[in-house]
mmCIF file of C-alpha atoms in Angstrom:
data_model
loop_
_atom_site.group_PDB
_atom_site.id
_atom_site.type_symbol
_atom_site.label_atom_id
_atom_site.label_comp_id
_atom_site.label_asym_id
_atom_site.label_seq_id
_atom_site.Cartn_x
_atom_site.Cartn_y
_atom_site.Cartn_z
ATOM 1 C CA UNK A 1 103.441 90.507 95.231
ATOM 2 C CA UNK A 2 104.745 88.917 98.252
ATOM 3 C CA UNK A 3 103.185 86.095 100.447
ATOM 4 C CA UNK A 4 103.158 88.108 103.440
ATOM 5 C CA UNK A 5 101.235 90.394 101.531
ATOM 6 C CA UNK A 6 97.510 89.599 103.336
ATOM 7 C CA UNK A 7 99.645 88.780 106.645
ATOM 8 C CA UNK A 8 101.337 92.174 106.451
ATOM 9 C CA UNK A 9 98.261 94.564 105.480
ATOM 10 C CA UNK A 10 96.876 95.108 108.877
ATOM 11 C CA UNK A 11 99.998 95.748 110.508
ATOM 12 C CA UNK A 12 101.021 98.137 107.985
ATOM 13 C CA UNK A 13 97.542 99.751 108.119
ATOM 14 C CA UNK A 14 98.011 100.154 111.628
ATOM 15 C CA UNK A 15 101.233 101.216 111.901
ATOM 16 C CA UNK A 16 100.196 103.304 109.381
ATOM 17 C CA UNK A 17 96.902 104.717 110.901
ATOM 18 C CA UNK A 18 99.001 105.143 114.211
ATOM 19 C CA UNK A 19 101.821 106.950 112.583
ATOM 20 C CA UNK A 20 99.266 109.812 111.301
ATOM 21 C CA UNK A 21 97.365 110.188 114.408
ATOM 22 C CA UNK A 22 100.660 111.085 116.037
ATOM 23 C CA UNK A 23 102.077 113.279 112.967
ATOM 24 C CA UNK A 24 104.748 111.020 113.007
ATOM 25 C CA UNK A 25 104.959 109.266 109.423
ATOM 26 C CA UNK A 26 108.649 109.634 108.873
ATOM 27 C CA UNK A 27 109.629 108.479 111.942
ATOM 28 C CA UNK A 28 107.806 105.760 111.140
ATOM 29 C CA UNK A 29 108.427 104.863 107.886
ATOM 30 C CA UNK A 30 112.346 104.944 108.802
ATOM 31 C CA UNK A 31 111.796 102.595 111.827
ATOM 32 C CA UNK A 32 110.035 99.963 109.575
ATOM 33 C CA UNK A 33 112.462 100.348 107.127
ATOM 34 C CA UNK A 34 115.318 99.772 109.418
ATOM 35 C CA UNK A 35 113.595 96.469 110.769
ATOM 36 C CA UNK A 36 112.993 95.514 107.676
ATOM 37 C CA UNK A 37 116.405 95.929 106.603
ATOM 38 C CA UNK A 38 117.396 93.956 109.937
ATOM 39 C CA UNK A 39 114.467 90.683 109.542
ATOM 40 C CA UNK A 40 115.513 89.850 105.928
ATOM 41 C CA UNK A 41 119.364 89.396 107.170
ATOM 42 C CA UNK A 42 119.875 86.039 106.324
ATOM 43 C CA UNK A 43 121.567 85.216 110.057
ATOM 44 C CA UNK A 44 118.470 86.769 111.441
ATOM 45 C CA UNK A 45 115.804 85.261 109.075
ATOM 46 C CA UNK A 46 117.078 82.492 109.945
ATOM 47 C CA UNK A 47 116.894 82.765 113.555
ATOM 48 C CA UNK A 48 113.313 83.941 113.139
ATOM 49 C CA UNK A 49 112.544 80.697 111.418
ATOM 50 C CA UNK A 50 113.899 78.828 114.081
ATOM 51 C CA UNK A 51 113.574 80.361 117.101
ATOM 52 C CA UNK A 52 111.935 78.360 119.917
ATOM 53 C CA UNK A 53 110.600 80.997 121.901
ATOM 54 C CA UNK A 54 108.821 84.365 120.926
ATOM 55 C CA UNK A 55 110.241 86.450 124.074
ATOM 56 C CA UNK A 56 114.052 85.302 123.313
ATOM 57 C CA UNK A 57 112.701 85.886 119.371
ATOM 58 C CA UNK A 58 111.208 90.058 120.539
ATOM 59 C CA UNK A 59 114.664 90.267 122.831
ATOM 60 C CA UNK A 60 116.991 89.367 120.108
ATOM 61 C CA UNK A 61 115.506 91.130 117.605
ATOM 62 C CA UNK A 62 114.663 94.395 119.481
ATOM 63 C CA UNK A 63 118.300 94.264 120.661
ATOM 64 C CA UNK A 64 119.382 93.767 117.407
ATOM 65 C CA UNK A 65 117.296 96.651 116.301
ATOM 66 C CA UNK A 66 118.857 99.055 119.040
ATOM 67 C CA UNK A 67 117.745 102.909 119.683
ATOM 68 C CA UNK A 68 116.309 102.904 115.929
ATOM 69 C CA UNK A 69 113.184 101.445 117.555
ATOM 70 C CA UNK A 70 111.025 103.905 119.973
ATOM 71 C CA UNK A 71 108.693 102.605 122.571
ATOM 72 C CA UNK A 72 105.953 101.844 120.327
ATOM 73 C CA UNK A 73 107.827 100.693 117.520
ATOM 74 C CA UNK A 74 109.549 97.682 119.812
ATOM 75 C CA UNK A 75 105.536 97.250 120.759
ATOM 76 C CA UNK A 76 105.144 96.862 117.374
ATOM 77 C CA UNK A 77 107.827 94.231 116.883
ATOM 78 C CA UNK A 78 106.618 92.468 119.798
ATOM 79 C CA UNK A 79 102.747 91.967 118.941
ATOM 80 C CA UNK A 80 104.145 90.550 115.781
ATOM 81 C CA UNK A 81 106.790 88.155 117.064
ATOM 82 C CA UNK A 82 103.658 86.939 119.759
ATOM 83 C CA UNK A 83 101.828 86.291 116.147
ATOM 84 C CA UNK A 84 104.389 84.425 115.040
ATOM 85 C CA UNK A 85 104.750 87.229 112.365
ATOM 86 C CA UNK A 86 108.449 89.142 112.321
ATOM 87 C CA UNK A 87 108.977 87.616 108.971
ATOM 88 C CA UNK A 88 106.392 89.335 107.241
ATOM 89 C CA UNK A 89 108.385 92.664 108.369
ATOM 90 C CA UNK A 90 109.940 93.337 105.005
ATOM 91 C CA UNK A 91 106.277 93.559 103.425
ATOM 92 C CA UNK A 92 104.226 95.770 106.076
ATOM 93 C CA UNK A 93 107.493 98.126 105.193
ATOM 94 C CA UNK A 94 106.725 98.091 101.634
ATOM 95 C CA UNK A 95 102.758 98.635 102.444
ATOM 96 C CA UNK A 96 103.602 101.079 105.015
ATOM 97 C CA UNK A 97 105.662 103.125 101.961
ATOM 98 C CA UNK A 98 103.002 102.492 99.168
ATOM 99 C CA UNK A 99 100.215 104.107 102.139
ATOM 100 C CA UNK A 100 102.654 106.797 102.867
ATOM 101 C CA UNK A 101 102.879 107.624 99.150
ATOM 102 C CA UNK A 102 98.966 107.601 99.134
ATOM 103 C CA UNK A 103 99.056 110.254 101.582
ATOM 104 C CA UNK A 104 101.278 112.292 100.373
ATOM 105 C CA UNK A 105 99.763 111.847 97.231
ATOM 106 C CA UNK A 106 102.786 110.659 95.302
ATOM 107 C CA UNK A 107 103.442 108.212 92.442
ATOM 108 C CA UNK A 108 106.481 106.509 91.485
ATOM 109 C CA UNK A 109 106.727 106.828 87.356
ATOM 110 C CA UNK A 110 109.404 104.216 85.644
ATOM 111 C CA UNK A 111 110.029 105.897 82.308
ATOM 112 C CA UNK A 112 111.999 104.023 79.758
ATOM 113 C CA UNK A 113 113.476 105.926 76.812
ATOM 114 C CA UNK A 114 116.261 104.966 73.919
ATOM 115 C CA UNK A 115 118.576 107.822 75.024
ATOM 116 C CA UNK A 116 119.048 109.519 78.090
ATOM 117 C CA UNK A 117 116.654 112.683 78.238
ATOM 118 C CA UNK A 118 117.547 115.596 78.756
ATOM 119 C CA UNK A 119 116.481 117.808 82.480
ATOM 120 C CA UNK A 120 113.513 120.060 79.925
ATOM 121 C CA UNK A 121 112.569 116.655 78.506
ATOM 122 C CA UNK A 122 112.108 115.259 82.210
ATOM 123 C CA UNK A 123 110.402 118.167 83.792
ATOM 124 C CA UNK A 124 108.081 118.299 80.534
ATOM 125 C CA UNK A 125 106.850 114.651 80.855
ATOM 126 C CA UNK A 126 106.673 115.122 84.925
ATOM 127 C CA UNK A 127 104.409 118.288 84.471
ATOM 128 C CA UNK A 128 101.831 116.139 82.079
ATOM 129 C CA UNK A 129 102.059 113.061 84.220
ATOM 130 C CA UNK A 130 100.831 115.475 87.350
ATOM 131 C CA UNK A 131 98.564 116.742 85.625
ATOM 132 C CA UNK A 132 97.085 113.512 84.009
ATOM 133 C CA UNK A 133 97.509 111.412 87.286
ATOM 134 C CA UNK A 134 96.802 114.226 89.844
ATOM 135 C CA UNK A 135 99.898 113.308 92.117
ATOM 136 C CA UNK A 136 103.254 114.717 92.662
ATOM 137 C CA UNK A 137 105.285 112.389 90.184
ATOM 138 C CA UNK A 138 108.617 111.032 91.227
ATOM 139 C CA UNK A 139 110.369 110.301 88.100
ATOM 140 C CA UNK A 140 112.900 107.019 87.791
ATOM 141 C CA UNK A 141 114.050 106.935 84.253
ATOM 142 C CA UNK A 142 116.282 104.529 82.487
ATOM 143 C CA UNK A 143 117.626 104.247 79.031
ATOM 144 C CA UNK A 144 116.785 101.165 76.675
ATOM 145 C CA UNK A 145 118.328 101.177 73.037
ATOM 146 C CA UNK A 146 115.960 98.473 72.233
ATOM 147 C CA UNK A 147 112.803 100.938 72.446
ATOM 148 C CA UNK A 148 114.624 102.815 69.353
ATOM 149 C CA UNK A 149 112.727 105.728 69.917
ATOM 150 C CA UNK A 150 109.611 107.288 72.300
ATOM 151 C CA UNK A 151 108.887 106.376 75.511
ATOM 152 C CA UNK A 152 107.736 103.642 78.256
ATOM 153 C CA UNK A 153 105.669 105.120 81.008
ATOM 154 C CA UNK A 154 104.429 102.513 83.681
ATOM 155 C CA UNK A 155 102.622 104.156 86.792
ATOM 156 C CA UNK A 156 100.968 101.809 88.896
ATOM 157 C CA UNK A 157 98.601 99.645 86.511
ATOM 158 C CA UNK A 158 98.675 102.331 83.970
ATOM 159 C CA UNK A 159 101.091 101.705 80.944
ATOM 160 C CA UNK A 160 101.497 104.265 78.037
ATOM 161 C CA UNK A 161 103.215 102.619 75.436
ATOM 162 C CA UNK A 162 104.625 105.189 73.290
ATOM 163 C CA UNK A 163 107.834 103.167 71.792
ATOM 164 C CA UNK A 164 108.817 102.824 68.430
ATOM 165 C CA UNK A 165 109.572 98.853 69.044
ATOM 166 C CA UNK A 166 106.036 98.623 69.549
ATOM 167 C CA UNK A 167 104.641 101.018 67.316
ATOM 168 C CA UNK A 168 106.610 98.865 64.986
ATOM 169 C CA UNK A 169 105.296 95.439 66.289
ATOM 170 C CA UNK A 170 101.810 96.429 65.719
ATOM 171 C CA UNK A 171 102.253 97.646 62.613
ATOM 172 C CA UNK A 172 104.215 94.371 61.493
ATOM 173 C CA UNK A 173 100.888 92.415 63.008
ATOM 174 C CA UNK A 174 98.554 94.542 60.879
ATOM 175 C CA UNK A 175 100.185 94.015 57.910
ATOM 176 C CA UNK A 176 100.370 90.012 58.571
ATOM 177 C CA UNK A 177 96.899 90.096 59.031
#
Protein backbone atom coordinates (compact mmCIF):
# COMPACT_ATOMS: atom_id res chain seq x y z
CA UNK A 1 0.00 0.00 0.00
CA UNK A 2 1.30 3.30 -0.88
CA UNK A 3 1.87 6.43 1.38
CA UNK A 4 -0.33 8.53 -0.58
CA UNK A 5 -2.79 6.07 0.08
CA UNK A 6 -5.00 8.26 2.92
CA UNK A 7 -3.80 11.51 0.87
CA UNK A 8 -5.17 10.04 -2.35
CA UNK A 9 -8.66 8.49 -1.12
CA UNK A 10 -10.74 11.56 -1.28
CA UNK A 11 -9.59 12.67 -4.49
CA UNK A 12 -10.11 9.42 -5.99
CA UNK A 13 -13.54 9.19 -4.30
CA UNK A 14 -14.35 12.30 -5.83
CA UNK A 15 -13.14 11.99 -8.99
CA UNK A 16 -14.75 8.97 -8.74
CA UNK A 17 -18.24 10.10 -7.44
CA UNK A 18 -17.99 12.92 -10.19
CA UNK A 19 -17.14 10.60 -12.97
CA UNK A 20 -20.57 8.56 -12.33
CA UNK A 21 -22.78 11.45 -11.92
CA UNK A 22 -21.71 12.46 -15.41
CA UNK A 23 -21.71 8.73 -16.95
CA UNK A 24 -18.35 9.40 -17.70
CA UNK A 25 -16.10 6.64 -15.88
CA UNK A 26 -13.89 5.78 -18.78
CA UNK A 27 -13.13 8.99 -19.68
CA UNK A 28 -12.11 9.30 -16.48
CA UNK A 29 -10.30 6.53 -15.57
CA UNK A 30 -8.07 7.12 -18.87
CA UNK A 31 -7.40 10.80 -17.89
CA UNK A 32 -6.07 9.72 -14.40
CA UNK A 33 -4.23 7.15 -15.83
CA UNK A 34 -2.52 9.32 -18.30
CA UNK A 35 -1.51 11.84 -15.42
CA UNK A 36 -0.47 9.32 -13.57
CA UNK A 37 1.65 7.96 -16.15
CA UNK A 38 2.96 11.71 -16.65
CA UNK A 39 3.58 12.66 -12.39
CA UNK A 40 5.70 9.50 -11.74
CA UNK A 41 8.20 10.59 -14.76
CA UNK A 42 11.19 10.94 -12.97
CA UNK A 43 12.01 14.61 -14.79
CA UNK A 44 8.57 15.55 -13.69
CA UNK A 45 8.52 14.03 -10.13
CA UNK A 46 11.17 15.73 -9.73
CA UNK A 47 10.01 19.02 -10.71
CA UNK A 48 6.96 18.44 -8.53
CA UNK A 49 9.25 18.01 -5.59
CA UNK A 50 10.87 21.07 -6.25
CA UNK A 51 8.84 23.38 -7.70
CA UNK A 52 8.61 26.81 -6.03
CA UNK A 53 5.36 27.83 -7.07
CA UNK A 54 1.98 25.85 -7.41
CA UNK A 55 0.62 27.98 -10.55
CA UNK A 56 4.07 27.44 -12.61
CA UNK A 57 3.70 23.63 -10.86
CA UNK A 58 -0.59 23.36 -12.46
CA UNK A 59 0.93 25.22 -15.84
CA UNK A 60 3.71 22.84 -16.38
CA UNK A 61 2.04 19.98 -15.60
CA UNK A 62 -1.33 20.65 -17.35
CA UNK A 63 0.82 21.57 -20.38
CA UNK A 64 2.63 18.64 -20.06
CA UNK A 65 -0.56 16.73 -19.84
CA UNK A 66 -1.97 18.35 -23.17
CA UNK A 67 -5.66 17.68 -24.73
CA UNK A 68 -5.70 14.26 -22.63
CA UNK A 69 -7.00 16.48 -19.81
CA UNK A 70 -10.74 18.01 -20.23
CA UNK A 71 -11.88 21.04 -18.38
CA UNK A 72 -12.55 19.37 -15.23
CA UNK A 73 -9.86 17.03 -15.25
CA UNK A 74 -7.08 20.12 -15.43
CA UNK A 75 -9.54 21.40 -12.35
CA UNK A 76 -8.72 18.39 -10.92
CA UNK A 77 -4.96 18.69 -11.32
CA UNK A 78 -5.12 22.10 -10.14
CA UNK A 79 -7.02 21.71 -6.65
CA UNK A 80 -4.35 19.16 -6.05
CA UNK A 81 -1.21 21.04 -7.03
CA UNK A 82 -2.94 24.17 -4.63
CA UNK A 83 -2.79 21.13 -1.89
CA UNK A 84 0.47 20.59 -2.47
CA UNK A 85 -0.74 17.09 -3.67
CA UNK A 86 0.23 16.16 -7.61
CA UNK A 87 2.46 13.52 -6.23
CA UNK A 88 -0.05 11.46 -4.79
CA UNK A 89 -1.48 11.24 -8.56
CA UNK A 90 -0.20 7.76 -9.25
CA UNK A 91 -2.33 6.43 -6.14
CA UNK A 92 -5.88 8.26 -6.56
CA UNK A 93 -5.32 6.42 -10.21
CA UNK A 94 -4.96 3.15 -8.65
CA UNK A 95 -8.08 3.95 -6.14
CA UNK A 96 -9.93 5.46 -8.89
CA UNK A 97 -9.41 1.76 -10.85
CA UNK A 98 -9.99 -0.47 -7.70
CA UNK A 99 -13.65 1.92 -7.29
CA UNK A 100 -14.24 1.51 -10.93
CA UNK A 101 -13.84 -2.27 -10.59
CA UNK A 102 -16.31 -2.04 -7.57
CA UNK A 103 -18.77 -0.68 -9.83
CA UNK A 104 -18.57 -2.65 -12.40
CA UNK A 105 -18.48 -5.34 -10.14
CA UNK A 106 -15.23 -6.92 -11.26
CA UNK A 107 -12.35 -8.78 -9.57
CA UNK A 108 -8.94 -9.27 -10.66
CA UNK A 109 -8.06 -13.25 -9.93
CA UNK A 110 -4.04 -14.11 -10.01
CA UNK A 111 -4.10 -17.85 -10.57
CA UNK A 112 -0.87 -19.70 -10.31
CA UNK A 113 -0.64 -23.21 -11.77
CA UNK A 114 2.51 -25.75 -12.58
CA UNK A 115 1.64 -25.85 -16.31
CA UNK A 116 -0.02 -23.61 -18.48
CA UNK A 117 -3.91 -24.43 -18.53
CA UNK A 118 -5.60 -25.01 -21.05
CA UNK A 119 -8.76 -22.23 -22.51
CA UNK A 120 -11.72 -25.23 -20.86
CA UNK A 121 -9.49 -25.31 -17.78
CA UNK A 122 -9.62 -21.33 -17.60
CA UNK A 123 -13.21 -20.76 -18.41
CA UNK A 124 -14.03 -23.71 -15.83
CA UNK A 125 -12.21 -22.07 -12.85
CA UNK A 126 -13.62 -18.41 -14.07
CA UNK A 127 -17.28 -19.81 -14.06
CA UNK A 128 -16.79 -21.14 -10.19
CA UNK A 129 -14.88 -18.08 -9.14
CA UNK A 130 -18.17 -15.92 -10.44
CA UNK A 131 -20.14 -17.83 -8.98
CA UNK A 132 -18.34 -18.13 -5.53
CA UNK A 133 -17.29 -14.36 -5.51
CA UNK A 134 -20.40 -12.90 -7.28
CA UNK A 135 -18.28 -10.64 -9.73
CA UNK A 136 -17.30 -10.83 -13.28
CA UNK A 137 -13.72 -12.46 -12.82
CA UNK A 138 -10.84 -11.21 -14.86
CA UNK A 139 -8.46 -13.99 -14.95
CA UNK A 140 -4.36 -13.29 -14.90
CA UNK A 141 -2.74 -16.64 -14.79
CA UNK A 142 0.86 -17.59 -14.63
CA UNK A 143 2.72 -20.80 -14.57
CA UNK A 144 5.00 -21.88 -11.50
CA UNK A 145 6.82 -25.38 -11.72
CA UNK A 146 7.48 -25.05 -8.11
CA UNK A 147 3.60 -25.52 -7.18
CA UNK A 148 4.11 -29.17 -8.85
CA UNK A 149 0.63 -29.55 -9.24
CA UNK A 150 -3.06 -27.67 -8.39
CA UNK A 151 -3.60 -24.31 -8.16
CA UNK A 152 -2.96 -20.72 -6.42
CA UNK A 153 -6.01 -18.53 -6.43
CA UNK A 154 -5.50 -15.05 -4.67
CA UNK A 155 -8.58 -12.60 -5.07
CA UNK A 156 -8.40 -9.71 -3.00
CA UNK A 157 -7.77 -11.05 0.72
CA UNK A 158 -9.11 -14.36 -0.22
CA UNK A 159 -6.40 -17.12 -0.91
CA UNK A 160 -7.35 -20.76 -1.93
CA UNK A 161 -4.44 -22.72 -1.60
CA UNK A 162 -4.93 -25.71 -3.61
CA UNK A 163 -1.05 -26.60 -4.49
CA UNK A 164 0.61 -29.69 -4.15
CA UNK A 165 3.86 -27.77 -2.58
CA UNK A 166 1.66 -27.01 0.13
CA UNK A 167 -0.47 -29.85 0.40
CA UNK A 168 2.91 -31.39 0.77
CA UNK A 169 4.28 -28.90 3.43
CA UNK A 170 1.46 -29.57 5.68
CA UNK A 171 1.57 -32.92 5.46
CA UNK A 172 5.49 -32.95 6.16
CA UNK A 173 4.45 -30.65 9.45
CA UNK A 174 1.90 -33.24 10.57
CA UNK A 175 4.01 -35.93 10.42
CA UNK A 176 6.92 -33.93 12.43
CA UNK A 177 4.53 -33.32 14.92
Amino acid sequence: MSEFTTVARPYARAAFNYALEQGAIENWHEMLAFAAIVAEQEDVNRFLKSAAHREQTTEVFIGVCGEQLNEKGQNLIKVMASNDRLSALPEVARLFGELRAEYDKEVTVDVTSATELTDAELANISAALEKRLERKVKLNCSVDPSTIGGLLVQAGDLVIDGTLRSKLARLANTLQS
